[in-house]
Amino acid sequence: MRTLFGRACAVVVTALVFAAGSAGAAEPVAGAEATAAPAPGADASAKRLKQDAVCTRCHDESESKPLLSIYQTRHGVTADARTPACQNCHGTSDKHVAGGKGEGNASRPAPDVVFGTRTTVNPATEALKQEETCLACHRAGKRLYWDASQHQSHDVPCSACHTVHVKSDPVLSKGTQPEVCYTCHKTQRAQTHLVSTHPIDAGLMACSSCHNPHGSVGPTLMVKNSVNDTCYTCHAEKRGPFLWEHQPVTDDCTNCHTPHGSTNTPLLKARPPWLCQECHSGDHGAQVNSGANLQNGNVTTVNGANPLANAAARAQLGGRACLNCHVLVHGSNHPAGSKFQR
């Protein structure tokens, strides 16, 4: 019995000694210097800054268009391995770096890629080359349909809208984006100042709320596949489905509405009943003025001329005209709502 007990104690002591030795081996030797592993991407970051130094030794905040603000944007995050150096966008530009007389008033040869549409010193690089430089990184997502889009087919480069060397790109903010678009789309600027318009000036929405400037499978660069689907993203109550559908509504919202602004609320192309008369003509309980039905004259209907004395009061006298009775013009789910009156 004592022999078995002694053997058991010996096994326990051996195990404890082994465990203590293993724990001690894991500890660093006293006085040895610990070498920290380099941070991920540190080498790439240092390399980019070294490349940028070739440019920033001349191009700094003293220029008319300060460039160092790019380090306050996503294009200047040195901790991100995807961050480009100056040469990734503008090319190695060996001739520009070496110096020498450039073309025209330029003090030295132009960089390999000059972004923009109107430059004061060096001529801008062709739009296709500018686009290829940007799409090398920004190809996916909303840029998927850029090729053959309206802007691309009209040689509008990315730099025509985007300003890269600034802390905040105006086209990426709801408050400032419209002014960038209005540089070309001046008619739409005027329409947004009419009495009935979307809350663009209030900064509650921007052009990109409805349009994808980089291309779309829908018409007029809509963010959705159709005009209606785009409108339904905000006006969901107009989507339906309805028991009684109004065909112009299900076809295209712009049959009746002009989206950028109108003198007729709510964004209507014309004031009722004249808007309704573009489709609806013929007999009606209350007569409406038109080219054939003039005030103080006989009323022409599908059944012939109706003497003035027998004509009902003009619908135009009823304020909102057709909408006084046909209140659910977008569709009705009432069993008796075939005339959109309930």
mmCIF file of C-alpha atoms in Angstrom:
data_model
loop_
_atom_site.group_PDB
_atom_site.id
_atom_site.type_symbol
_atom_site.label_atom_id
_atom_site.label_comp_id
_atom_site.label_asym_id
_atom_site.label_seq_id
_atom_site.Cartn_x
_atom_site.Cartn_y
_atom_site.Cartn_z
ATOM 1 C CA MET A 1 0.000 0.000 0.000
ATOM 2 C CA ARG A 2 2.796 2.342 0.930
ATOM 3 C CA THR A 3 4.572 1.384 -2.320
ATOM 4 C CA LEU A 4 1.554 2.335 -4.458
ATOM 5 C CA PHE A 5 1.137 5.619 -2.580
ATOM 6 C CA GLY A 6 4.811 6.437 -3.083
ATOM 7 C CA ARG A 7 4.627 5.774 -6.814
ATOM 8 C CA ALA A 8 1.547 8.014 -7.168
ATOM 9 C CA CYS A 9 3.305 10.883 -5.389
ATOM 10 C CA ALA A 10 6.313 10.491 -7.643
ATOM 11 C CA VAL A 11 4.123 10.748 -10.793
ATOM 12 C CA VAL A 12 2.400 13.919 -9.501
ATOM 13 C CA VAL A 13 5.695 15.603 -8.643
ATOM 14 C CA THR A 14 7.132 14.768 -12.077
ATOM 15 C CA ALA A 15 4.101 16.270 -13.827
ATOM 16 C CA LEU A 16 4.324 19.496 -11.815
ATOM 17 C CA VAL A 17 8.015 19.872 -12.575
ATOM 18 C CA PHE A 18 7.390 19.352 -16.307
ATOM 19 C CA ALA A 19 4.565 21.918 -16.352
ATOM 20 C CA ALA A 20 6.705 24.486 -14.553
ATOM 21 C CA GLY A 21 9.530 23.947 -16.981
ATOM 22 C CA SER A 22 7.226 24.407 -19.995
ATOM 23 C CA ALA A 23 5.815 27.648 -18.584
ATOM 24 C CA GLY A 24 9.278 28.973 -17.939
ATOM 25 C CA ALA A 25 10.385 28.138 -21.469
ATOM 26 C CA ALA A 26 7.567 30.261 -22.871
ATOM 27 C CA GLU A 27 8.875 33.365 -21.085
ATOM 28 C CA PRO A 28 11.425 35.531 -22.911
ATOM 29 C CA VAL A 29 15.010 35.397 -21.750
ATOM 30 C CA ALA A 30 15.838 38.258 -19.419
ATOM 31 C CA GLY A 31 17.590 41.102 -21.227
ATOM 32 C CA ALA A 32 16.612 39.942 -24.708
ATOM 33 C CA GLU A 33 15.155 42.645 -26.971
ATOM 34 C CA ALA A 34 11.589 41.997 -28.261
ATOM 35 C CA THR A 35 11.189 42.722 -31.983
ATOM 36 C CA ALA A 36 7.689 44.062 -32.872
ATOM 37 C CA ALA A 37 6.193 42.864 -36.128
ATOM 38 C CA PRO A 38 5.670 45.670 -38.648
ATOM 39 C CA ALA A 39 2.118 46.946 -38.939
ATOM 40 C CA PRO A 40 0.168 45.592 -41.927
ATOM 41 C CA GLY A 41 0.656 47.856 -44.931
ATOM 42 C CA ALA A 42 3.382 49.914 -43.250
ATOM 43 C CA ASP A 43 5.867 49.233 -46.039
ATOM 44 C CA ALA A 44 3.312 50.101 -48.721
ATOM 45 C CA SER A 45 2.394 53.294 -46.866
ATOM 46 C CA ALA A 46 6.013 54.384 -46.624
ATOM 47 C CA LYS A 47 6.500 53.634 -50.312
ATOM 48 C CA ARG A 48 3.472 55.764 -51.290
ATOM 49 C CA LEU A 49 4.626 58.696 -49.197
ATOM 50 C CA LYS A 50 8.047 58.471 -50.811
ATOM 51 C CA GLN A 51 6.426 58.530 -54.243
ATOM 52 C CA ASP A 52 4.203 61.458 -53.261
ATOM 53 C CA ALA A 53 7.237 63.394 -52.045
ATOM 54 C CA VAL A 54 8.430 63.611 -55.645
ATOM 55 C CA CYS A 55 5.330 65.700 -56.366
ATOM 56 C CA THR A 56 4.684 67.476 -53.063
ATOM 57 C CA ARG A 57 8.144 69.062 -52.992
ATOM 58 C CA CYS A 58 6.722 71.460 -55.601
ATOM 59 C CA HIS A 59 2.943 71.057 -55.384
ATOM 60 C CA ASP A 60 1.870 72.265 -51.956
ATOM 61 C CA GLU A 61 -0.687 74.538 -50.297
ATOM 62 C CA SER A 62 0.897 77.666 -51.804
ATOM 63 C CA GLU A 63 -0.701 76.963 -55.200
ATOM 64 C CA SER A 64 -3.923 78.521 -56.425
ATOM 65 C CA LYS A 65 -5.531 75.106 -56.089
ATOM 66 C CA PRO A 66 -4.102 73.532 -52.916
ATOM 67 C CA LEU A 67 -3.396 69.850 -53.383
ATOM 68 C CA LEU A 68 -2.381 68.542 -49.968
ATOM 69 C CA SER A 69 -6.011 68.459 -48.822
ATOM 70 C CA ILE A 70 -6.206 65.129 -50.604
ATOM 71 C CA TYR A 71 -4.677 63.597 -47.463
ATOM 72 C CA GLN A 72 -7.932 64.435 -45.697
ATOM 73 C CA THR A 73 -9.918 62.295 -48.134
ATOM 74 C CA ARG A 74 -10.180 58.570 -48.803
ATOM 75 C CA HIS A 75 -7.591 58.969 -51.530
ATOM 76 C CA GLY A 76 -5.068 60.009 -48.866
ATOM 77 C CA VAL A 77 -5.584 57.391 -46.139
ATOM 78 C CA THR A 78 -2.051 56.067 -45.838
ATOM 79 C CA ALA A 79 -3.115 53.194 -43.579
ATOM 80 C CA ASP A 80 -5.229 51.715 -46.386
ATOM 81 C CA ALA A 81 -3.274 49.466 -48.734
ATOM 82 C CA ARG A 82 -5.609 50.458 -51.589
ATOM 83 C CA THR A 83 -4.737 54.159 -51.349
ATOM 84 C CA PRO A 84 -3.111 55.376 -54.582
ATOM 85 C CA ALA A 85 -0.003 57.512 -54.906
ATOM 86 C CA CYS A 86 0.142 60.541 -57.188
ATOM 87 C CA GLN A 87 1.725 58.419 -59.920
ATOM 88 C CA ASN A 88 -1.127 55.905 -59.860
ATOM 89 C CA CYS A 89 -3.462 58.560 -61.222
ATOM 90 C CA HIS A 90 -1.207 61.045 -63.027
ATOM 91 C CA GLY A 91 1.307 58.516 -64.362
ATOM 92 C CA THR A 92 5.025 58.484 -63.711
ATOM 93 C CA SER A 93 5.310 61.797 -65.604
ATOM 94 C CA ASP A 94 9.092 61.474 -66.024
ATOM 95 C CA LYS A 95 9.364 64.446 -68.386
ATOM 96 C CA HIS A 96 7.340 66.611 -66.027
ATOM 97 C CA VAL A 97 9.572 65.680 -63.080
ATOM 98 C CA ALA A 98 12.781 66.175 -65.074
ATOM 99 C CA GLY A 99 11.757 69.710 -66.013
ATOM 100 C CA GLY A 100 12.375 71.675 -69.181
ATOM 101 C CA LYS A 101 10.185 73.930 -71.309
ATOM 102 C CA GLY A 102 6.632 72.780 -71.860
ATOM 103 C CA GLU A 103 4.090 73.593 -74.542
ATOM 104 C CA GLY A 104 2.698 77.111 -74.775
ATOM 105 C CA ASN A 105 2.863 78.959 -71.461
ATOM 106 C CA ALA A 106 3.731 75.847 -69.460
ATOM 107 C CA SER A 107 6.973 76.101 -67.512
ATOM 108 C CA ARG A 108 7.596 72.372 -67.908
ATOM 109 C CA PRO A 109 6.123 69.394 -69.803
ATOM 110 C CA ALA A 110 2.640 68.281 -68.728
ATOM 111 C CA PRO A 111 2.065 65.222 -66.524
ATOM 112 C CA ASP A 112 1.102 62.018 -68.303
ATOM 113 C CA VAL A 113 -2.555 62.453 -67.277
ATOM 114 C CA VAL A 114 -4.047 65.916 -66.754
ATOM 115 C CA PHE A 115 -7.549 65.773 -65.275
ATOM 116 C CA GLY A 116 -10.318 68.259 -65.911
ATOM 117 C CA THR A 117 -12.075 69.831 -68.866
ATOM 118 C CA ARG A 118 -10.754 73.393 -68.772
ATOM 119 C CA THR A 119 -7.172 73.897 -67.664
ATOM 120 C CA THR A 120 -5.202 77.137 -67.723
ATOM 121 C CA VAL A 121 -1.673 75.729 -68.198
ATOM 122 C CA ASN A 122 -1.634 72.232 -69.657
ATOM 123 C CA PRO A 123 -4.322 70.857 -71.987
ATOM 124 C CA ALA A 124 -6.574 68.262 -70.398
ATOM 125 C CA THR A 125 -6.013 64.637 -71.305
ATOM 126 C CA GLU A 126 -8.690 63.096 -73.517
ATOM 127 C CA ALA A 127 -11.786 62.033 -71.603
ATOM 128 C CA LEU A 128 -11.376 58.318 -72.365
ATOM 129 C CA LYS A 129 -7.904 58.225 -70.811
ATOM 130 C CA GLN A 130 -9.125 60.067 -67.719
ATOM 131 C CA GLU A 131 -12.010 57.619 -67.337
ATOM 132 C CA GLU A 132 -9.752 54.583 -67.667
ATOM 133 C CA THR A 133 -7.566 55.919 -64.863
ATOM 134 C CA CYS A 134 -10.518 56.319 -62.497
ATOM 135 C CA LEU A 135 -12.237 53.083 -63.491
ATOM 136 C CA ALA A 136 -9.085 51.127 -62.706
ATOM 137 C CA CYS A 137 -10.318 51.314 -59.098
ATOM 138 C CA HIS A 138 -13.912 52.590 -59.334
ATOM 139 C CA ARG A 139 -15.391 50.106 -61.807
ATOM 140 C CA ALA A 140 -17.961 48.239 -59.709
ATOM 141 C CA GLY A 141 -21.101 49.407 -57.936
ATOM 142 C CA LYS A 142 -22.870 52.427 -59.395
ATOM 143 C CA ARG A 143 -20.272 52.715 -62.176
ATOM 144 C CA LEU A 144 -21.232 49.361 -63.665
ATOM 145 C CA TYR A 145 -23.153 50.949 -66.564
ATOM 146 C CA TRP A 146 -20.751 53.816 -67.249
ATOM 147 C CA ASP A 147 -19.728 52.557 -70.695
ATOM 148 C CA ALA A 148 -22.088 53.974 -73.358
ATOM 149 C CA SER A 149 -24.010 56.013 -70.775
ATOM 150 C CA GLN A 150 -25.165 59.521 -71.659
ATOM 151 C CA HIS A 151 -22.268 61.238 -69.918
ATOM 152 C CA GLN A 152 -19.641 58.846 -71.237
ATOM 153 C CA SER A 153 -20.915 59.038 -74.810
ATOM 154 C CA HIS A 154 -20.696 62.858 -74.645
ATOM 155 C CA ASP A 155 -17.057 62.767 -73.459
ATOM 156 C CA VAL A 156 -17.827 64.015 -69.963
ATOM 157 C CA PRO A 157 -14.922 62.788 -67.796
ATOM 158 C CA CYS A 158 -15.153 62.009 -64.097
ATOM 159 C CA SER A 159 -13.222 65.182 -63.258
ATOM 160 C CA ALA A 160 -15.926 67.320 -64.888
ATOM 161 C CA CYS A 161 -18.088 66.606 -61.836
ATOM 162 C CA HIS A 162 -15.709 65.336 -59.135
ATOM 163 C CA THR A 163 -13.104 67.461 -57.342
ATOM 164 C CA VAL A 164 -10.537 65.131 -55.826
ATOM 165 C CA HIS A 165 -7.961 67.391 -54.131
ATOM 166 C CA VAL A 166 -10.388 68.886 -51.617
ATOM 167 C CA LYS A 167 -11.497 67.766 -48.192
ATOM 168 C CA SER A 168 -15.129 67.488 -49.280
ATOM 169 C CA ASP A 169 -16.129 66.825 -52.885
ATOM 170 C CA PRO A 170 -19.122 69.122 -53.619
ATOM 171 C CA VAL A 171 -20.820 66.568 -55.846
ATOM 172 C CA LEU A 172 -20.990 64.053 -52.974
ATOM 173 C CA SER A 173 -23.031 66.331 -50.701
ATOM 174 C CA LYS A 174 -26.780 66.874 -51.046
ATOM 175 C CA GLY A 175 -26.437 70.549 -50.287
ATOM 176 C CA THR A 176 -23.844 71.317 -52.960
ATOM 177 C CA GLN A 177 -24.387 68.594 -55.553
ATOM 178 C CA PRO A 178 -27.147 70.362 -57.534
ATOM 179 C CA GLU A 179 -24.909 73.335 -58.312
ATOM 180 C CA VAL A 180 -22.384 70.961 -59.870
ATOM 181 C CA CYS A 181 -25.083 69.475 -62.095
ATOM 182 C CA TYR A 182 -26.479 72.914 -62.964
ATOM 183 C CA THR A 183 -23.148 73.779 -64.591
ATOM 184 C CA CYS A 184 -24.496 71.954 -67.649
ATOM 185 C CA HIS A 185 -28.186 71.445 -66.869
ATOM 186 C CA LYS A 186 -29.268 75.079 -66.709
ATOM 187 C CA THR A 187 -32.884 74.442 -67.733
ATOM 188 C CA GLN A 188 -33.335 72.192 -64.726
ATOM 189 C CA ARG A 189 -31.848 74.888 -62.491
ATOM 190 C CA ALA A 190 -34.552 77.329 -63.630
ATOM 191 C CA GLN A 191 -37.307 74.738 -63.156
ATOM 192 C CA THR A 192 -36.310 74.057 -59.549
ATOM 193 C CA HIS A 193 -37.056 77.701 -58.717
ATOM 194 C CA LEU A 194 -40.683 77.508 -59.863
ATOM 195 C CA VAL A 195 -43.529 77.544 -57.364
ATOM 196 C CA SER A 196 -43.941 73.752 -57.305
ATOM 197 C CA THR A 197 -40.771 71.700 -57.058
ATOM 198 C CA HIS A 198 -38.990 68.952 -55.170
ATOM 199 C CA PRO A 199 -37.126 70.034 -51.985
ATOM 200 C CA ILE A 200 -33.760 70.273 -53.730
ATOM 201 C CA ASP A 201 -32.935 73.815 -52.595
ATOM 202 C CA ALA A 202 -33.807 72.780 -49.038
ATOM 203 C CA GLY A 203 -31.100 70.116 -49.199
ATOM 204 C CA LEU A 204 -33.545 67.282 -48.489
ATOM 205 C CA MET A 205 -32.735 65.559 -51.769
ATOM 206 C CA ALA A 206 -30.268 65.897 -54.623
ATOM 207 C CA CYS A 207 -30.103 65.043 -58.307
ATOM 208 C CA SER A 208 -28.657 61.638 -57.456
ATOM 209 C CA SER A 209 -31.779 60.824 -55.435
ATOM 210 C CA CYS A 210 -33.457 60.105 -58.778
ATOM 211 C CA HIS A 211 -30.601 59.924 -61.291
ATOM 212 C CA ASN A 212 -27.467 57.788 -61.452
ATOM 213 C CA PRO A 213 -25.005 59.959 -63.403
ATOM 214 C CA HIS A 214 -22.703 56.992 -63.989
ATOM 215 C CA GLY A 215 -25.223 55.111 -66.121
ATOM 216 C CA SER A 216 -28.412 53.143 -65.680
ATOM 217 C CA VAL A 217 -30.548 50.490 -67.317
ATOM 218 C CA GLY A 218 -33.543 52.823 -66.968
ATOM 219 C CA PRO A 219 -34.465 55.909 -69.010
ATOM 220 C CA THR A 220 -32.838 59.307 -68.404
ATOM 221 C CA LEU A 221 -30.292 57.803 -65.995
ATOM 222 C CA MET A 222 -32.968 56.815 -63.468
ATOM 223 C CA VAL A 223 -31.692 55.023 -60.377
ATOM 224 C CA LYS A 224 -34.348 52.342 -60.920
ATOM 225 C CA ASN A 225 -35.399 50.450 -64.019
ATOM 226 C CA SER A 226 -38.219 52.868 -64.848
ATOM 227 C CA VAL A 227 -39.490 56.335 -64.022
ATOM 228 C CA ASN A 228 -42.334 54.919 -61.948
ATOM 229 C CA ASP A 229 -40.100 52.625 -59.880
ATOM 230 C CA THR A 230 -37.878 55.610 -59.134
ATOM 231 C CA CYS A 231 -40.843 57.732 -58.015
ATOM 232 C CA TYR A 232 -42.187 54.909 -55.844
ATOM 233 C CA THR A 233 -39.043 54.983 -53.693
ATOM 234 C CA CYS A 234 -40.581 58.062 -52.035
ATOM 235 C CA HIS A 235 -44.217 58.011 -53.188
ATOM 236 C CA ALA A 236 -44.942 54.434 -52.155
ATOM 237 C CA GLU A 237 -48.660 55.116 -51.654
ATOM 238 C CA LYS A 238 -49.014 55.638 -55.412
ATOM 239 C CA ARG A 239 -47.601 52.206 -56.254
ATOM 240 C CA GLY A 240 -50.765 50.196 -55.731
ATOM 241 C CA PRO A 241 -51.828 47.627 -56.754
ATOM 242 C CA PHE A 242 -55.280 49.126 -57.220
ATOM 243 C CA LEU A 243 -58.586 47.545 -58.084
ATOM 244 C CA TRP A 244 -59.158 50.387 -60.541
ATOM 245 C CA GLU A 245 -56.000 51.615 -62.217
ATOM 246 C CA HIS A 246 -55.535 54.877 -64.102
ATOM 247 C CA GLN A 247 -53.616 53.916 -67.239
ATOM 248 C CA PRO A 248 -51.484 57.077 -67.556
ATOM 249 C CA VAL A 249 -50.322 56.556 -63.973
ATOM 250 C CA THR A 250 -49.216 52.964 -64.439
ATOM 251 C CA ASP A 251 -47.564 53.913 -67.732
ATOM 252 C CA ASP A 252 -45.344 56.849 -66.715
ATOM 253 C CA CYS A 253 -45.616 59.472 -63.966
ATOM 254 C CA THR A 254 -44.265 62.104 -66.360
ATOM 255 C CA ASN A 255 -47.427 61.828 -68.477
ATOM 256 C CA CYS A 256 -48.920 64.294 -66.009
ATOM 257 C CA HIS A 257 -46.010 65.508 -63.866
ATOM 258 C CA THR A 258 -42.840 67.395 -64.679
ATOM 259 C CA PRO A 259 -40.340 66.386 -61.986
ATOM 260 C CA HIS A 260 -37.960 69.358 -61.864
ATOM 261 C CA GLY A 261 -40.508 72.103 -61.299
ATOM 262 C CA SER A 262 -43.772 73.585 -62.494
ATOM 263 C CA THR A 263 -46.022 76.592 -62.103
ATOM 264 C CA ASN A 264 -48.884 74.171 -61.402
ATOM 265 C CA THR A 265 -49.032 72.253 -58.135
ATOM 266 C CA PRO A 266 -48.304 69.474 -57.555
ATOM 267 C CA LEU A 267 -45.648 69.447 -60.306
ATOM 268 C CA LEU A 268 -48.336 69.135 -62.994
ATOM 269 C CA LYS A 269 -47.608 69.859 -66.661
ATOM 270 C CA ALA A 270 -50.821 71.881 -66.914
ATOM 271 C CA ARG A 271 -53.680 72.892 -64.636
ATOM 272 C CA PRO A 272 -56.804 70.745 -64.519
ATOM 273 C CA PRO A 273 -59.097 70.445 -66.339
ATOM 274 C CA TRP A 274 -56.858 71.223 -69.321
ATOM 275 C CA LEU A 275 -54.396 68.526 -68.286
ATOM 276 C CA CYS A 276 -57.213 65.980 -68.121
ATOM 277 C CA GLN A 277 -58.614 67.117 -71.469
ATOM 278 C CA GLU A 278 -55.453 65.942 -73.208
ATOM 279 C CA CYS A 279 -56.940 62.446 -72.903
ATOM 280 C CA HIS A 280 -60.568 62.909 -71.790
ATOM 281 C CA SER A 281 -62.932 64.626 -74.212
ATOM 282 C CA GLY A 282 -66.626 64.345 -75.015
ATOM 283 C CA ASP A 283 -69.750 64.610 -72.889
ATOM 284 C CA HIS A 284 -69.448 65.417 -69.233
ATOM 285 C CA GLY A 285 -71.819 66.421 -66.446
ATOM 286 C CA ALA A 286 -70.190 69.855 -66.253
ATOM 287 C CA GLN A 287 -68.946 71.414 -69.479
ATOM 288 C CA VAL A 288 -65.303 72.385 -69.849
ATOM 289 C CA ASN A 289 -63.758 75.113 -71.943
ATOM 290 C CA SER A 290 -61.667 74.028 -74.895
ATOM 291 C CA GLY A 291 -61.042 75.099 -78.466
ATOM 292 C CA ALA A 292 -64.500 73.802 -79.423
ATOM 293 C CA ASN A 293 -66.235 74.826 -76.208
ATOM 294 C CA LEU A 294 -65.762 78.532 -75.687
ATOM 295 C CA GLN A 295 -67.320 80.584 -72.931
ATOM 296 C CA ASN A 296 -70.630 82.258 -73.928
ATOM 297 C CA GLY A 297 -70.983 80.029 -76.960
ATOM 298 C CA ASN A 298 -72.554 76.742 -78.020
ATOM 299 C CA VAL A 299 -70.999 73.618 -76.574
ATOM 300 C CA THR A 300 -69.836 70.929 -78.969
ATOM 301 C CA THR A 301 -70.240 67.360 -77.729
ATOM 302 C CA VAL A 302 -70.035 63.943 -79.314
ATOM 303 C CA ASN A 303 -73.775 64.193 -79.843
ATOM 304 C CA GLY A 304 -73.613 67.500 -81.678
ATOM 305 C CA ALA A 305 -73.999 71.140 -80.685
ATOM 306 C CA ASN A 306 -75.619 71.840 -77.344
ATOM 307 C CA PRO A 307 -77.231 75.315 -77.048
ATOM 308 C CA LEU A 308 -75.748 77.552 -74.406
ATOM 309 C CA ALA A 309 -79.007 77.718 -72.481
ATOM 310 C CA ASN A 310 -78.914 73.945 -71.955
ATOM 311 C CA ALA A 311 -75.227 73.790 -70.959
ATOM 312 C CA ALA A 312 -74.198 73.175 -67.390
ATOM 313 C CA ALA A 313 -71.843 75.486 -65.505
ATOM 314 C CA ARG A 314 -68.243 75.378 -66.609
ATOM 315 C CA ALA A 315 -66.043 72.993 -64.654
ATOM 316 C CA GLN A 316 -63.333 75.640 -64.513
ATOM 317 C CA LEU A 317 -65.477 77.550 -62.060
ATOM 318 C CA GLY A 318 -65.124 74.726 -59.536
ATOM 319 C CA GLY A 319 -61.645 75.506 -58.180
ATOM 320 C CA ARG A 320 -59.719 72.266 -58.560
ATOM 321 C CA ALA A 321 -61.979 71.277 -61.433
ATOM 322 C CA CYS A 322 -61.830 67.534 -62.169
ATOM 323 C CA LEU A 323 -60.194 66.790 -58.820
ATOM 324 C CA ASN A 324 -63.229 68.083 -56.958
ATOM 325 C CA CYS A 325 -64.910 64.789 -57.758
ATOM 326 C CA HIS A 326 -62.177 62.499 -59.079
ATOM 327 C CA VAL A 327 -60.017 62.632 -55.981
ATOM 328 C CA LEU A 328 -58.209 59.307 -56.407
ATOM 329 C CA VAL A 329 -56.673 59.864 -59.840
ATOM 330 C CA HIS A 330 -53.756 57.524 -59.073
ATOM 331 C CA GLY A 331 -56.070 54.563 -58.518
ATOM 332 C CA SER A 332 -58.890 53.324 -56.315
ATOM 333 C CA ASN A 333 -59.575 50.160 -54.344
ATOM 334 C CA HIS A 334 -63.243 50.966 -53.754
ATOM 335 C CA PRO A 335 -65.682 48.562 -55.474
ATOM 336 C CA ALA A 336 -67.510 51.598 -56.888
ATOM 337 C CA GLY A 337 -64.321 53.537 -57.653
ATOM 338 C CA SER A 338 -64.119 52.966 -61.397
ATOM 339 C CA LYS A 339 -64.389 56.755 -61.911
ATOM 340 C CA PHE A 340 -61.804 57.406 -59.176
ATOM 341 C CA GLN A 341 -64.392 59.275 -57.120
ATOM 342 C CA ARG A 342 -63.931 57.210 -53.956
#
